[in-house]
Tab-separated table of C-alpha atoms in Angstrom:
chain	number	residue	atom	x	y	z
U	1	MET	CA	-3.539	30.777	34.914
U	2	GLY	CA	-2.103	29.439	31.691
U	3	ASP	CA	-0.227	26.566	33.394
U	4	ILE	CA	-0.910	23.907	30.753
U	5	LYS	CA	1.365	21.295	32.350
U	6	SER	CA	-0.476	21.477	35.680
U	7	ALA	CA	-3.828	21.267	33.883
U	8	ILE	CA	-2.707	18.154	31.989
U	9	ASP	CA	-1.274	16.584	35.164
U	10	SER	CA	-4.584	17.191	36.938
U	11	CYS	CA	-6.505	15.522	34.100
U	12	VAL	CA	-4.166	12.517	34.271
U	13	LEU	CA	-4.609	12.209	38.055
U	14	LEU	CA	-8.380	12.290	37.581
U	15	ASN	CA	-8.187	9.705	34.743
U	16	GLU	CA	-9.548	12.322	32.332
U	17	TRP	CA	-7.185	11.093	29.623
U	18	GLU	CA	-9.196	12.316	26.649
U	19	ARG	CA	-9.249	15.845	28.055
U	20	ALA	CA	-5.502	15.645	28.788
U	21	VAL	CA	-4.764	14.670	25.188
U	22	THR	CA	-7.044	17.420	23.847
U	23	LEU	CA	-5.261	20.025	25.995
U	24	ALA	CA	-1.844	18.755	24.905
U	25	GLU	CA	-2.832	18.877	21.224
U	26	THR	CA	-4.544	22.269	21.422
U	27	HIS	CA	-1.646	23.984	23.203
U	28	HIS	CA	1.151	22.091	21.375
U	29	PHE	CA	2.459	20.725	24.662
U	30	PRO	CA	6.153	19.730	24.136
U	31	GLN	CA	5.825	16.456	26.078
U	32	ILE	CA	2.695	15.365	24.202
U	33	GLU	CA	4.260	12.012	23.246
U	34	THR	CA	4.694	11.164	26.942
U	35	VAL	CA	1.021	11.958	27.580
U	36	LEU	CA	-0.049	9.851	24.596
U	37	ALA	CA	2.155	6.922	25.643
U	38	LYS	CA	0.669	6.955	29.155
U	39	TYR	CA	-2.855	7.175	27.766
U	40	GLY	CA	-2.152	4.292	25.376
U	41	THR	CA	-0.913	2.159	28.283
U	42	HIS	CA	-4.028	3.094	30.272
U	43	LEU	CA	-6.324	2.051	27.405
U	44	MET	CA	-4.504	-1.256	26.871
U	45	ARG	CA	-4.638	-2.021	30.597
U	46	ASN	CA	-8.405	-1.604	30.458
U	47	GLY	CA	-8.779	-3.788	27.363
U	48	LYS	CA	-9.619	-0.877	25.046
U	49	THR	CA	-7.334	-1.918	22.196
U	50	LEU	CA	-9.350	-0.266	19.417
U	51	GLN	CA	-9.328	3.067	21.254
U	52	ALA	CA	-5.561	2.713	21.740
U	53	ILE	CA	-5.126	2.115	18.004
U	54	GLU	CA	-7.154	5.232	17.183
U	55	LEU	CA	-5.077	7.214	19.679
U	56	TYR	CA	-1.810	6.091	18.064
U	57	ARG	CA	-3.162	6.971	14.622
U	58	ARG	CA	-4.097	10.464	15.819
U	59	ALA	CA	-0.601	10.834	17.246
U	60	ASN	CA	1.009	9.676	13.955
U	61	LYS	CA	2.527	6.683	15.780
U	62	SER	CA	1.801	4.390	12.860
U	63	MET	CA	4.085	1.509	13.862
U	64	ASP	CA	2.483	1.247	17.314
U	65	ALA	CA	-0.952	1.222	15.671
U	66	ALA	CA	0.209	-1.426	13.170
U	67	LYS	CA	1.546	-3.687	15.937
U	68	LEU	CA	-1.755	-3.542	17.823
U	69	LEU	CA	-3.739	-4.195	14.627
U	70	GLY	CA	-1.535	-7.205	13.852
U	71	LYS	CA	-2.045	-8.511	17.385
U	72	LEU	CA	-5.824	-8.136	17.048
U	73	ALA	CA	-5.742	-9.959	13.695
U	74	LYS	CA	-4.023	-12.944	15.322
U	75	GLU	CA	-6.629	-13.026	18.072
U	76	VAL	CA	-9.513	-13.165	15.559
U	77	SER	CA	-7.823	-15.461	13.013
U	78	LYS	CA	-10.781	-17.866	13.263
U	79	ASN	CA	-12.765	-15.149	11.473
U	80	PRO	CA	-10.742	-14.687	8.247
U	81	LEU	CA	-12.798	-11.734	6.972
U	82	ARG	CA	-12.248	-9.690	10.134
U	83	ALA	CA	-8.610	-10.812	10.295
U	84	LYS	CA	-8.038	-9.675	6.706
U	85	LYS	CA	-9.533	-6.243	7.392
U	86	LEU	CA	-7.287	-5.791	10.418
U	87	GLN	CA	-4.214	-6.968	8.493
U	88	VAL	CA	-4.990	-4.525	5.664
U	89	LEU	CA	-5.288	-1.689	8.186
U	90	ALA	CA	-1.981	-2.745	9.783
U	91	ALA	CA	-0.268	-2.776	6.384
U	92	LEU	CA	-1.675	0.657	5.523
U	93	GLU	CA	-0.267	2.029	8.782
U	94	VAL	CA	3.174	0.615	7.924
U	95	GLU	CA	2.943	2.221	4.468
U	96	ARG	CA	1.971	5.490	6.136
U	97	PHE	CA	5.052	5.253	8.358
U	98	ARG	CA	7.319	4.555	5.374
U	99	ARG	CA	5.956	7.536	3.457
U	100	LYS	CA	6.481	9.745	6.487
U	101	MET	CA	10.093	8.565	6.843
U	102	LEU	CA	10.844	9.223	3.176
U	103	ASP	CA	9.081	12.606	3.245
U	104	THR	CA	11.108	13.607	6.309
U	105	SER	CA	14.290	12.478	4.560
U	106	MET	CA	13.482	14.528	1.448
U	107	MET	CA	12.569	17.624	3.490
U	108	THR	CA	15.820	17.386	5.466
U	109	THR	CA	17.839	17.013	2.269
U	110	LYS	CA	16.084	19.963	0.611
U	111	ALA	CA	16.589	22.121	3.703
U	112	GLY	CA	20.281	21.259	3.706
U	113	GLY	CA	20.519	22.174	0.032
U	114	THR	CA	18.744	25.500	0.596
U	115	MET	CA	20.976	26.498	3.480
U	116	GLY	CA	24.302	25.208	2.287
U	117	GLY	CA	24.197	25.119	-1.471
U	118	ALA	CA	23.341	22.326	-3.886
U	119	THR	CA	22.324	18.964	-2.457
U	120	THR	CA	24.814	16.291	-3.452
U	121	ALA	CA	24.017	12.713	-4.409
U	122	ALA	CA	25.939	11.611	-1.309
U	123	GLN	CA	23.644	13.676	0.925
U	124	VAL	CA	20.531	12.197	-0.666
U	125	THR	CA	21.948	8.675	-0.277
U	126	ALA	CA	22.899	9.323	3.349
U	127	GLN	CA	19.432	10.649	4.217
U	128	THR	CA	17.735	7.718	2.470
U	129	LEU	CA	19.952	5.211	4.305
U	130	GLU	CA	19.182	6.949	7.586
U	131	SER	CA	15.462	6.591	6.890
U	132	LEU	CA	15.871	2.905	6.020
U	133	VAL	CA	17.816	2.272	9.240
U	134	ALA	CA	15.097	4.044	11.232
U	135	HIS	CA	12.435	1.926	9.500
U	136	ASP	CA	14.363	-1.283	10.238
U	137	ALA	CA	14.688	-0.295	13.893
U	138	ALA	CA	10.949	0.400	14.090
U	139	THR	CA	10.020	-2.995	12.622
U	140	SER	CA	12.668	-5.091	14.400
U	141	GLU	CA	10.423	-5.775	17.410
U	142	SER	CA	7.763	-7.307	15.173
U	143	ARG	CA	9.257	-9.125	12.201
U	144	SER	CA	5.778	-9.635	10.714
U	145	LEU	CA	5.817	-5.916	9.877
U	146	ASP	CA	8.836	-6.384	7.588
U	147	ASN	CA	6.487	-7.723	4.932
U	148	ALA	CA	3.453	-5.758	5.984
U	149	TRP	CA	1.054	-7.122	3.360
U	150	ARG	CA	1.773	-10.821	3.912
U	151	GLY	CA	-0.915	-11.247	6.576
U	152	ALA	CA	-3.506	-9.540	4.385
U	153	GLU	CA	-2.497	-11.754	1.438
U	154	ALA	CA	-2.912	-14.882	3.572
U	155	PHE	CA	-6.470	-14.213	4.713
U	156	HIS	CA	-7.414	-12.791	1.306
U	157	LEU	CA	-6.386	-16.031	-0.433
U	158	CYS	CA	-8.184	-18.078	2.227
U	159	LEU	CA	-11.439	-16.181	1.620
U	160	LEU	CA	-10.940	-16.343	-2.154
U	161	ALA	CA	-10.442	-20.128	-2.126
U	162	HIS	CA	-13.637	-20.563	-0.081
U	163	ARG	CA	-15.639	-18.376	-2.479
U	164	GLN	CA	-14.328	-20.231	-5.516
U	165	LEU	CA	-15.163	-23.600	-3.973
U	166	TYR	CA	-18.728	-22.583	-3.101
U	167	ARG	CA	-19.240	-21.014	-6.535
U	168	GLY	CA	-18.529	-24.377	-8.143
U	169	GLN	CA	-15.027	-23.432	-9.351
U	170	PRO	CA	-12.929	-26.235	-7.819
U	171	GLU	CA	-10.086	-25.796	-10.354
U	172	ARG	CA	-9.645	-22.174	-9.319
U	173	ALA	CA	-10.084	-23.098	-5.653
U	174	LEU	CA	-7.307	-25.697	-5.944
U	175	ARG	CA	-4.950	-23.204	-7.576
U	176	THR	CA	-5.647	-20.600	-4.887
U	177	SER	CA	-5.503	-22.986	-1.922
U	178	LEU	CA	-2.155	-24.396	-3.089
U	179	LYS	CA	-0.827	-20.820	-2.999
U	180	LEU	CA	-2.229	-20.579	0.523
U	181	ALA	CA	0.139	-23.359	1.666
U	182	SER	CA	2.935	-20.739	1.731
U	183	TYR	CA	1.020	-18.928	4.477
U	184	ASP	CA	0.388	-21.839	6.860
U	185	ASP	CA	2.290	-19.919	9.545
U	186	ILE	CA	-0.509	-17.312	9.505
U	187	VAL	CA	-3.686	-19.207	8.562
U	188	ASP	CA	-4.481	-22.310	10.618
U	189	GLU	CA	-2.825	-25.353	9.015
U	190	ARG	CA	-5.990	-27.431	9.338
U	191	GLU	CA	-7.871	-24.792	7.367
U	192	VAL	CA	-5.201	-24.624	4.663
U	193	TYR	CA	-4.740	-28.335	4.041
U	194	SER	CA	-8.435	-29.158	4.389
U	195	LEU	CA	-9.138	-26.642	1.609
U	196	ILE	CA	-6.436	-28.165	-0.590
U	197	ALA	CA	-7.661	-31.714	0.050
U	198	ILE	CA	-11.296	-30.877	-0.792
U	199	ALA	CA	-10.472	-28.879	-3.934
U	200	ALA	CA	-7.982	-31.519	-5.088
U	201	TYR	CA	-10.522	-34.305	-4.566
U	202	TYR	CA	-13.189	-32.538	-6.640
U	203	THR	CA	-10.703	-31.850	-9.459
U	204	LYS	CA	-9.299	-35.407	-9.311
U	205	HIS	CA	-5.807	-34.147	-8.410
U	206	TYR	CA	-5.261	-37.134	-6.155
U	207	GLU	CA	-1.531	-36.517	-5.690
U	208	GLN	CA	-2.243	-33.074	-4.239
U	209	CYS	CA	-5.103	-34.553	-2.208
U	210	SER	CA	-2.792	-37.226	-0.777
U	211	ARG	CA	-0.128	-34.668	0.133
U	212	ALA	CA	-2.686	-32.460	1.863
U	213	CYS	CA	-4.033	-35.421	3.841
U	214	ASN	CA	-0.488	-36.305	4.928
U	215	GLN	CA	-0.031	-32.739	6.178
U	216	LEU	CA	-3.346	-32.915	8.032
U	217	GLU	CA	-2.173	-36.092	9.782
U	218	THR	CA	0.539	-34.061	11.517
U	219	VAL	CA	-1.793	-31.403	12.954
U	220	LEU	CA	-5.028	-33.245	13.827
U	221	VAL	CA	-5.900	-34.649	17.249
U	222	ASP	CA	-6.371	-38.421	17.602
U	223	LYS	CA	-10.160	-38.413	17.167
U	224	ASP	CA	-10.041	-36.346	13.976
U	225	LYS	CA	-7.009	-38.285	12.758
U	226	ALA	CA	-8.981	-41.545	12.967
U	227	ALA	CA	-11.795	-40.018	10.883
U	228	LEU	CA	-9.246	-38.771	8.330
U	229	ASP	CA	-7.626	-42.219	8.128
U	230	ALA	CA	-11.000	-43.784	7.377
U	231	LEU	CA	-11.718	-41.167	4.704
U	232	THR	CA	-8.342	-41.493	2.978
U	233	LEU	CA	-8.692	-45.282	2.986
U	234	GLN	CA	-12.069	-44.921	1.299
U	235	ILE	CA	-10.663	-42.548	-1.356
U	236	PHE	CA	-7.362	-44.230	-2.147
U	237	SER	CA	-8.564	-47.825	-2.049
U	238	THR	CA	-10.052	-47.220	-5.507
U	239	THR	CA	-7.786	-44.463	-6.886
U	240	ARG	CA	-4.055	-43.951	-7.195
U	241	PRO	CA	-2.382	-40.738	-5.931
U	242	PHE	CA	-1.690	-39.173	-9.329
U	243	ASP	CA	-2.712	-35.838	-10.819
U	244	PRO	CA	-4.379	-35.674	-14.247
U	245	PRO	CA	-2.464	-34.098	-17.155
U	246	THR	CA	-2.764	-30.312	-17.108
U	247	ARG	CA	-2.222	-27.563	-19.631
U	248	PRO	CA	1.540	-26.886	-19.931
U	249	TYR	CA	2.843	-23.479	-18.849
U	250	GLU	CA	6.317	-22.034	-19.415
U	251	CYS	CA	8.457	-19.679	-17.378
U	252	PRO	CA	8.708	-16.411	-19.360
U	253	SER	CA	12.425	-16.195	-18.513
U	254	CYS	CA	13.833	-19.671	-19.185
U	255	LYS	CA	10.909	-21.579	-20.792
U	256	HIS	CA	11.111	-24.245	-18.083
U	257	PRO	CA	7.710	-25.963	-17.572
U	258	VAL	CA	5.806	-24.696	-14.531
U	259	LYS	CA	2.575	-25.697	-12.804
U	260	GLU	CA	-0.339	-23.273	-12.980
U	261	TRP	CA	-0.113	-22.755	-9.207
U	262	ALA	CA	3.690	-22.328	-9.077
U	263	ALA	CA	5.074	-19.513	-6.921
U	264	LYS	CA	8.465	-19.671	-8.631
U	265	CYS	CA	10.284	-21.391	-11.499
U	266	ASP	CA	12.252	-24.519	-10.560
U	267	GLY	CA	14.547	-23.873	-13.520
U	268	CYS	CA	15.800	-20.313	-13.004
U	269	GLY	CA	14.335	-19.482	-9.598
U	270	ARG	CA	12.277	-16.549	-10.868
U	271	GLY	CA	9.397	-15.696	-8.538
U	272	PHE	CA	5.878	-15.210	-9.877
U	273	GLN	CA	3.248	-12.807	-8.595
U	274	THR	CA	-0.272	-13.948	-7.770
U	275	CYS	CA	-3.342	-12.288	-9.258
U	276	MET	CA	-5.297	-10.997	-6.270
U	277	MET	CA	-8.571	-11.290	-8.178
U	278	SER	CA	-8.337	-14.902	-9.330
U	279	GLY	CA	-5.452	-16.507	-7.430
U	280	ALA	CA	-3.772	-17.328	-10.760
U	281	THR	CA	-0.020	-17.232	-11.269
U	282	ILE	CA	0.994	-14.186	-13.320
U	283	LEU	CA	3.307	-15.305	-16.122
U	284	ASP	CA	3.155	-13.200	-19.285
U	285	HIS	CA	-0.304	-11.712	-18.715
U	286	ARG	CA	-1.193	-8.042	-19.052
U	287	THR	CA	-1.598	-6.780	-15.498
U	288	TYR	CA	-2.729	-3.774	-13.503
U	289	MET	CA	-0.910	-2.836	-10.284
U	290	CYS	CA	-2.785	-1.181	-7.427
U	291	LYS	CA	-1.086	2.085	-6.484
U	292	THR	CA	-1.921	1.617	-2.797
U	293	CYS	CA	-0.829	-1.946	-1.967
U	294	ARG	CA	1.292	-2.523	-5.112
U	295	HIS	CA	-0.276	-5.923	-5.776
U	296	SER	CA	-1.179	-6.939	-9.303
U	297	CYS	CA	-4.250	-8.363	-11.004
U	298	ILE	CA	-4.590	-9.845	-14.486
U	299	GLU	CA	-6.328	-7.172	-16.568
U	300	HIS	CA	-9.161	-9.266	-17.970
U	301	GLU	CA	-10.010	-10.532	-14.458
U	302	ILE	CA	-10.753	-7.008	-13.189
U	303	ARG	CA	-12.545	-5.703	-16.269
U	304	ASP	CA	-15.761	-5.120	-14.293
U	305	VAL	CA	-14.118	-4.243	-10.972
U	306	SER	CA	-13.482	-0.728	-9.681
U	307	ASN	CA	-11.644	-1.536	-6.433
U	308	CYS	CA	-8.520	-3.515	-5.593
U	309	PRO	CA	-9.617	-6.963	-4.346
U	310	LEU	CA	-6.903	-6.929	-1.667
U	311	CYS	CA	-6.891	-3.429	-0.144
U	312	HIS	CA	-10.140	-2.113	-1.723
U	313	ALA	CA	-8.574	1.148	-2.904
U	314	GLY	CA	-9.986	2.589	-6.134
U	315	LEU	CA	-8.287	1.176	-9.228
U	316	LYS	CA	-9.037	3.915	-11.730
C-alpha cells in the first residue's frame, strides 16, 4: 500500500496515461516530468497534438507547448484565421515562459539576499543573465520562437488586408499588404503578392502592381504563369508602371521623406511600428500599447474598440 511509483508504472503499462498523470500530480511524484514526457510522446504518436499541447500547458512546459502550436499553425497556414489563433497561443506560451524565468530569477536573488545579506547589483545582473541564457537555450531549437509574435503579426496583417479590400478600402489594403511582404517566409508568397497586385491595381499604383506581378512570376506554375502574363500584358499595354503622387510623410527623427507603408527610414535607418488596427505606419501619432503583446495601435483607430486587434486582450 502507498507505493505510488508502482501504481503509476501499472497505469503506464495499461496505457492509462491520464490516470498516471493524475496520480503523479496528486502525490507530488518526484519524477513527474518523466511521466509527462512519456505521455506527451504517446499522444503525439497517436496524432493527438492538441491533447499533447494541453498536457504541456498543465505541466508548465510552455516552450514545448509553443513549439507544437507553431507546428500546427504551419500545417493550417491555408486557413489564416486558424493559423493566427494558433500563433497567438504559441506567442502567449513563450511570454508565459519568459515571465516564469524572470520570476524564478527574482525569487532566487531575493532568497540569496535574505540568507546572506543585501543583494548586490552584480547578483541581480548575474541572475538575469542566467535567465536570458536559459531562455536562449530553450528557443535555440526553434528559431521562430525568438520573435514569438512574428507569426501572429503575419497572419493578422493578411486577414486585415483581405478585410480592407472587401470593405472597399483599397488604399488601406495596399498599405497593409505591402507590409505583409516582409512576412513572405510565413504567409504563402502567392497570397502575399496577389494581394499587393490587386490592391495596387485598384489604387492605380502601377509600379507596385508591376513589382508584385514580377514576384508572382517566380512562384507560379507554368499554367498560372501564362494566365498572369496575359493579364499583365492587358494591364500594361495601356498604362505605364508608375505610382501616382502621394501625400508626403517625414521621418520623425531625420525628416527624410518616407512612404506611408515604409517599415523603416532610408535616411537614418529608424524602424517604424505598424498599427495593428489599421496597418498604418506609426510615425508621430499618439498610440496605445497593449500590455499583453506589447504591440501598438494609433489611438483614434481604436476609439471604439475594447480589445487588442492582435492578441484580443482587454485594452482598458
